[in-house]
């Protein structure tokens, strides 16, 4: 149970992030929902979890790629909620393209959001975790960061980077009682993958179907309270990357 804990979830207004927000709130956590786009969607999920689970919730617009904006947001969450105990770095984008023609900007954008965004959040929350002598950091990677994927060199690099970041932070903060783990989803049915339903890759999933956002959220919730698990990568992928 996560009663009395404060979770900060990036990209929390839709897809996997929204499932994570609902799951952590269902276990009693107060939740700061960080979003980039739709204020309406972010406010709606905050309202929903307040009414459904009686937890505290707030929506914060923040571009995770912006170091100064992240600092300001973490300070605001601290002012509103008192601290952060659970950080879920879920915000992510794709800008797919073949390596021979990939635009420099598309490479930079994907690294900035997916990898530097996670760094920015961890960097600004770590002081709170150290003060609390504990905390859980959960980074959403991808099986693409483990296996690679043609047409996703930028995304794969960012998600492999997230795994390296996770293991280094896990080692560095272990003496402080802080855990840092990653979840690597396979093909999950969200806006990001709406064109993949009939692709050959989707057909090659051993369990024979795409995953649900709630199935990724289960793994995140487990890691949020697993005190003796750190530096690991949990694959939630229907067996695609075994
Ligand atoms: P989505 O596109 O539905 O959600 C992504 C969220 O990130 C959105 O709420 C968006 O507003 C937010 N976001 C994007 N850029 C941002 C920024 N600069 N600052 C703050 N927030 C930002 O995608 P989905 O599928 O829910 O993905 C969530 C995470 O799971 C991503 O990191 C993605 O790479 C990862 N993932 C998804 C898989 C899938 O099959 N759907 C598979 C493996 C990993």
Short mmCIF file of C-alpha atoms and ligand atoms in Angstrom, two decimals:
data_model
loop_
_atom_site.label_atom_id
_atom_site.label_comp_id
_atom_site.label_asym_id
_atom_site.label_seq_id
_atom_site.Cartn_x
_atom_site.Cartn_y
_atom_site.Cartn_z
CA UNK A 1 0.00 0.00 0.00
CA UNK A 2 1.21 3.49 -0.83
CA UNK A 3 -0.84 5.58 1.60
CA UNK A 4 1.11 8.67 2.69
CA UNK A 5 3.43 8.48 -0.34
CA UNK A 6 3.67 11.14 -3.02
CA UNK A 7 4.16 10.00 -6.61
CA UNK A 8 5.23 12.21 -9.52
CA UNK A 9 4.34 10.70 -12.89
CA UNK A 10 5.50 12.34 -16.14
CA UNK A 11 3.29 12.05 -19.21
CA UNK A 12 0.58 11.06 -16.77
CA UNK A 13 -2.49 12.26 -18.64
CA UNK A 14 -2.83 9.44 -21.19
CA UNK A 15 -1.63 6.00 -22.27
CA UNK A 16 0.73 4.10 -19.98
CA UNK A 17 1.23 7.17 -17.76
CA UNK A 18 -2.50 7.48 -17.06
CA UNK A 19 -2.69 3.77 -16.16
CA UNK A 20 0.23 4.28 -13.77
CA UNK A 21 -1.49 7.29 -12.17
CA UNK A 22 -4.69 5.27 -11.61
CA UNK A 23 -2.81 2.24 -10.25
CA UNK A 24 -0.68 4.21 -7.76
CA UNK A 25 -3.73 6.22 -6.63
CA UNK A 26 -5.71 2.98 -6.18
CA UNK A 27 -3.01 1.96 -3.69
CA UNK A 28 -3.44 5.23 -1.80
CA UNK A 29 -0.63 7.40 -3.21
CA UNK A 30 -1.12 11.13 -3.74
CA UNK A 31 -0.16 11.94 -7.32
CA UNK A 32 1.40 14.90 -9.14
CA UNK A 33 0.53 14.47 -12.81
CA UNK A 34 3.11 16.12 -15.08
CA UNK A 35 1.85 16.73 -18.62
CA UNK A 36 3.01 18.45 -21.78
CA UNK A 37 -0.10 18.85 -23.90
CA UNK A 38 -3.70 18.65 -22.78
CA UNK A 39 -4.50 20.50 -19.56
CA UNK A 40 -8.05 19.20 -19.85
CA UNK A 41 -6.94 15.54 -19.88
CA UNK A 42 -4.54 16.10 -16.97
CA UNK A 43 -7.19 17.86 -14.88
CA UNK A 44 -9.71 15.14 -15.74
CA UNK A 45 -7.52 12.31 -14.43
CA UNK A 46 -6.75 14.31 -11.27
CA UNK A 47 -10.47 14.77 -10.68
CA UNK A 48 -11.10 11.09 -11.36
CA UNK A 49 -8.56 9.78 -8.83
CA UNK A 50 -9.59 12.33 -6.18
CA UNK A 51 -13.21 11.17 -6.44
CA UNK A 52 -12.46 7.46 -6.91
CA UNK A 53 -9.70 6.96 -4.33
CA UNK A 54 -9.85 10.03 -2.07
CA UNK A 55 -6.20 10.88 -2.72
CA UNK A 56 -4.66 14.29 -3.32
CA UNK A 57 -3.86 15.06 -6.98
CA UNK A 58 -2.52 17.99 -8.97
CA UNK A 59 -1.66 18.66 -12.63
CA UNK A 60 1.58 20.40 -13.64
CA UNK A 61 2.44 21.49 -17.17
CA UNK A 62 6.15 20.90 -17.79
CA UNK A 63 8.40 20.05 -20.71
CA UNK A 64 10.62 17.38 -19.17
CA UNK A 65 13.38 18.16 -21.67
CA UNK A 66 13.84 21.61 -20.09
CA UNK A 67 16.20 21.49 -17.09
CA UNK A 68 15.02 24.79 -15.57
CA UNK A 69 11.33 24.00 -16.08
CA UNK A 70 11.76 20.62 -14.37
CA UNK A 71 13.49 22.30 -11.43
CA UNK A 72 10.61 24.75 -11.07
CA UNK A 73 8.03 21.95 -11.33
CA UNK A 74 9.69 19.76 -8.70
CA UNK A 75 9.87 22.80 -6.38
CA UNK A 76 6.17 23.47 -6.94
CA UNK A 77 5.26 19.82 -6.27
CA UNK A 78 7.33 19.96 -3.09
CA UNK A 79 5.51 23.13 -2.02
CA UNK A 80 2.09 21.56 -2.74
CA UNK A 81 2.64 17.96 -1.54
CA UNK A 82 5.56 18.29 0.90
CA UNK A 83 7.90 15.91 -0.93
CA UNK A 84 8.24 13.25 -3.65
CA UNK A 85 8.63 9.56 -2.71
CA UNK A 86 8.01 7.85 -6.05
CA UNK A 87 9.22 9.24 -9.39
CA UNK A 88 7.94 7.63 -12.59
CA UNK A 89 9.72 8.85 -15.72
CA UNK A 90 7.19 7.87 -18.35
CA UNK A 91 7.08 10.84 -20.77
CA UNK A 92 8.37 9.80 -24.16
CA UNK A 93 8.16 10.48 -27.87
CA UNK A 94 9.08 8.77 -31.15
CA UNK A 95 10.36 10.40 -34.35
CA UNK A 96 11.07 7.34 -36.45
CA UNK A 97 13.18 7.34 -39.59
CA UNK A 98 15.86 5.38 -41.38
CA UNK A 99 19.40 6.13 -40.26
CA UNK A 100 20.52 7.16 -43.77
CA UNK A 101 18.05 10.03 -43.81
CA UNK A 102 17.22 10.71 -40.15
CA UNK A 103 17.11 14.45 -39.43
CA UNK A 104 19.54 15.71 -36.81
CA UNK A 105 16.67 17.47 -35.07
CA UNK A 106 14.69 14.22 -34.81
CA UNK A 107 17.62 12.50 -33.14
CA UNK A 108 18.14 15.39 -30.72
CA UNK A 109 14.43 15.74 -29.87
CA UNK A 110 14.00 12.08 -28.95
CA UNK A 111 17.15 12.02 -26.80
CA UNK A 112 16.11 15.30 -25.12
CA UNK A 113 12.68 14.07 -24.04
CA UNK A 114 13.27 10.36 -23.42
CA UNK A 115 16.76 10.36 -21.91
CA UNK A 116 17.55 13.88 -20.76
CA UNK A 117 13.98 14.26 -19.48
CA UNK A 118 14.53 11.31 -17.13
CA UNK A 119 17.89 12.76 -16.06
CA UNK A 120 16.34 16.18 -15.40
CA UNK A 121 13.64 14.71 -13.15
CA UNK A 122 16.03 12.42 -11.25
CA UNK A 123 18.52 15.27 -10.86
CA UNK A 124 15.95 17.55 -9.26
CA UNK A 125 14.20 14.92 -7.11
CA UNK A 126 17.35 13.33 -5.69
CA UNK A 127 17.77 15.96 -2.97
CA UNK A 128 14.28 15.08 -1.67
CA UNK A 129 15.02 11.33 -1.74
CA UNK A 130 18.28 11.84 0.16
CA UNK A 131 16.50 13.98 2.74
CA UNK A 132 13.82 11.29 3.10
CA UNK A 133 16.44 8.50 3.29
CA UNK A 134 14.45 6.61 0.68
CA UNK A 135 12.51 6.76 -2.54
CA UNK A 136 11.69 4.81 -5.68
CA UNK A 137 12.64 5.88 -9.17
CA UNK A 138 11.01 3.98 -12.02
CA UNK A 139 12.05 4.75 -15.58
CA UNK A 140 10.00 3.58 -18.55
CA UNK A 141 12.44 2.18 -21.12
CA UNK A 142 11.40 -0.10 -24.00
CA UNK A 143 12.28 -3.49 -25.47
CA UNK A 144 13.58 -1.41 -28.39
CA UNK A 145 16.37 -0.26 -26.07
CA UNK A 146 17.30 -3.92 -25.55
CA UNK A 147 16.82 -5.38 -29.05
CA UNK A 148 17.10 -2.35 -31.34
CA UNK A 149 14.57 -1.76 -34.11
CA UNK A 150 15.09 -0.75 -37.73
CA UNK A 151 13.83 2.80 -38.20
CA UNK A 152 14.15 3.70 -34.52
CA UNK A 153 17.88 4.40 -34.00
CA UNK A 154 17.14 7.58 -32.06
CA UNK A 155 14.42 5.98 -29.90
CA UNK A 156 16.48 2.81 -29.26
CA UNK A 157 19.51 4.90 -28.27
CA UNK A 158 17.38 6.93 -25.86
CA UNK A 159 15.80 3.83 -24.29
CA UNK A 160 19.12 1.95 -24.01
CA UNK A 161 20.46 5.14 -22.42
CA UNK A 162 17.64 5.03 -19.90
CA UNK A 163 18.80 1.55 -18.85
CA UNK A 164 22.39 2.78 -18.32
CA UNK A 165 21.07 5.77 -16.39
CA UNK A 166 18.90 3.47 -14.26
CA UNK A 167 21.77 1.14 -13.29
CA UNK A 168 24.19 3.97 -12.50
CA UNK A 169 21.66 5.85 -10.38
CA UNK A 170 20.72 2.57 -8.66
CA UNK A 171 24.34 1.99 -7.64
CA UNK A 172 24.90 5.61 -6.64
CA UNK A 173 21.78 6.00 -4.50
CA UNK A 174 21.60 2.49 -3.00
CA UNK A 175 23.58 3.57 0.08
CA UNK A 176 20.86 6.22 0.64
CA UNK A 177 18.07 3.64 0.58
CA UNK A 178 16.80 4.83 -2.80
CA UNK A 179 15.90 2.27 -5.48
CA UNK A 180 16.04 2.89 -9.23
CA UNK A 181 14.60 0.43 -11.72
CA UNK A 182 13.32 0.35 -15.28
CA UNK A 183 10.30 -1.20 -16.95
CA UNK A 184 10.73 -2.17 -20.60
CA UNK A 185 7.34 -2.55 -22.26
CA UNK A 186 6.93 -4.34 -25.57
CA UNK A 187 4.03 -3.36 -27.82
CA UNK A 188 1.39 -1.72 -25.68
CA UNK A 189 -1.92 -0.53 -27.08
CA UNK A 190 -1.73 3.31 -26.79
CA UNK A 191 -1.72 6.37 -29.07
CA UNK A 192 2.00 5.77 -29.69
CA UNK A 193 1.37 2.40 -31.31
CA UNK A 194 -1.97 2.86 -33.04
CA UNK A 195 -0.41 2.14 -36.45
CA UNK A 196 1.28 -1.08 -35.31
CA UNK A 197 -1.75 -3.29 -34.79
CA UNK A 198 -1.38 -5.19 -38.06
CA UNK A 199 2.42 -5.02 -38.38
CA UNK A 200 4.59 -8.16 -38.64
CA UNK A 201 6.24 -7.20 -35.35
CA UNK A 202 2.90 -7.30 -33.53
CA UNK A 203 2.24 -10.71 -35.11
CA UNK A 204 5.52 -12.05 -33.71
CA UNK A 205 4.63 -11.54 -30.02
CA UNK A 206 4.80 -15.00 -28.33
CA UNK A 207 1.73 -14.29 -26.16
CA UNK A 208 -0.14 -13.41 -29.34
CA UNK A 209 -1.43 -9.91 -28.53
CA UNK A 210 -0.39 -6.37 -27.70
CA UNK A 211 -0.15 -5.45 -24.03
CA UNK A 212 -2.46 -3.17 -22.09
CA UNK A 213 -1.28 0.00 -20.30
CA UNK A 214 -2.62 -1.52 -17.05
CA UNK A 215 -0.21 -4.45 -17.43
CA UNK A 216 2.74 -2.03 -17.48
CA UNK A 217 1.26 -0.15 -14.51
CA UNK A 218 1.25 -3.41 -12.49
CA UNK A 219 5.04 -3.65 -12.85
CA UNK A 220 5.49 0.02 -11.92
CA UNK A 221 3.36 -0.42 -8.79
CA UNK A 222 5.38 -3.48 -7.80
CA UNK A 223 8.65 -1.55 -8.12
CA UNK A 224 7.20 1.42 -6.21
CA UNK A 225 7.06 -0.68 -3.06
CA UNK A 226 9.72 -3.38 -3.62
CA UNK A 227 12.42 -2.35 -1.17
CA UNK A 228 14.99 -5.02 -2.09
CA UNK A 229 14.90 -4.67 -5.89
CA UNK A 230 17.18 -2.12 -7.56
CA UNK A 231 19.02 -1.67 -10.86
CA UNK A 232 16.78 -4.13 -12.64
CA UNK A 233 14.81 -3.99 -15.89
CA UNK A 234 11.41 -5.67 -15.85
CA UNK A 235 10.21 -6.57 -19.33
CA UNK A 236 6.46 -6.42 -19.85
CA UNK A 237 6.45 -7.54 -23.45
CA UNK A 238 4.49 -10.74 -24.07
CA UNK A 239 7.82 -12.53 -24.51
CA UNK A 240 8.99 -10.58 -27.57
CA UNK A 241 12.47 -9.82 -26.23
CA UNK A 242 13.41 -13.08 -24.48
P1 LIG B 1 1.73 8.34 -25.35
O1 LIG B 1 2.22 9.05 -26.57
O2 LIG B 1 0.30 7.95 -25.24
O3 LIG B 1 2.13 9.13 -24.02
C1 LIG B 1 3.33 9.82 -23.89
C2 LIG B 1 3.13 10.90 -22.86
O4 LIG B 1 4.34 11.64 -22.71
C3 LIG B 1 2.03 11.88 -23.23
O5 LIG B 1 1.22 12.14 -22.12
C4 LIG B 1 2.82 13.14 -23.63
O6 LIG B 1 2.12 14.34 -23.41
C5 LIG B 1 4.02 13.02 -22.71
N1 LIG B 1 5.15 13.81 -23.20
C6 LIG B 1 5.72 13.78 -24.43
N2 LIG B 1 6.70 14.67 -24.51
C7 LIG B 1 6.76 15.29 -23.31
C8 LIG B 1 7.58 16.33 -22.77
N3 LIG B 1 8.54 16.93 -23.51
N4 LIG B 1 7.37 16.72 -21.48
C9 LIG B 1 6.41 16.14 -20.72
N5 LIG B 1 5.61 15.16 -21.17
C10 LIG B 1 5.78 14.75 -22.46
O7 LIG B 1 2.66 7.05 -25.25
P2 LIG B 1 2.65 5.76 -24.32
O8 LIG B 1 2.56 4.61 -25.24
O9 LIG B 1 1.71 5.88 -23.20
O10 LIG B 1 4.16 5.80 -23.80
C11 LIG B 1 4.55 6.05 -22.47
C12 LIG B 1 6.01 5.64 -22.31
O11 LIG B 1 6.13 4.24 -22.57
C13 LIG B 1 6.96 6.33 -23.28
O12 LIG B 1 8.18 6.61 -22.62
C14 LIG B 1 7.18 5.28 -24.35
O13 LIG B 1 8.41 5.45 -25.01
C15 LIG B 1 7.14 4.02 -23.52
N6 LIG B 1 6.86 2.81 -24.26
C16 LIG B 1 5.66 2.66 -24.93
C17 LIG B 1 5.44 1.50 -25.62
C18 LIG B 1 4.17 1.25 -26.34
O14 LIG B 1 4.09 0.21 -27.01
N7 LIG B 1 3.15 2.07 -26.25
C19 LIG B 1 6.44 0.43 -25.69
C20 LIG B 1 7.63 0.71 -24.96
C21 LIG B 1 7.81 1.86 -24.28
#
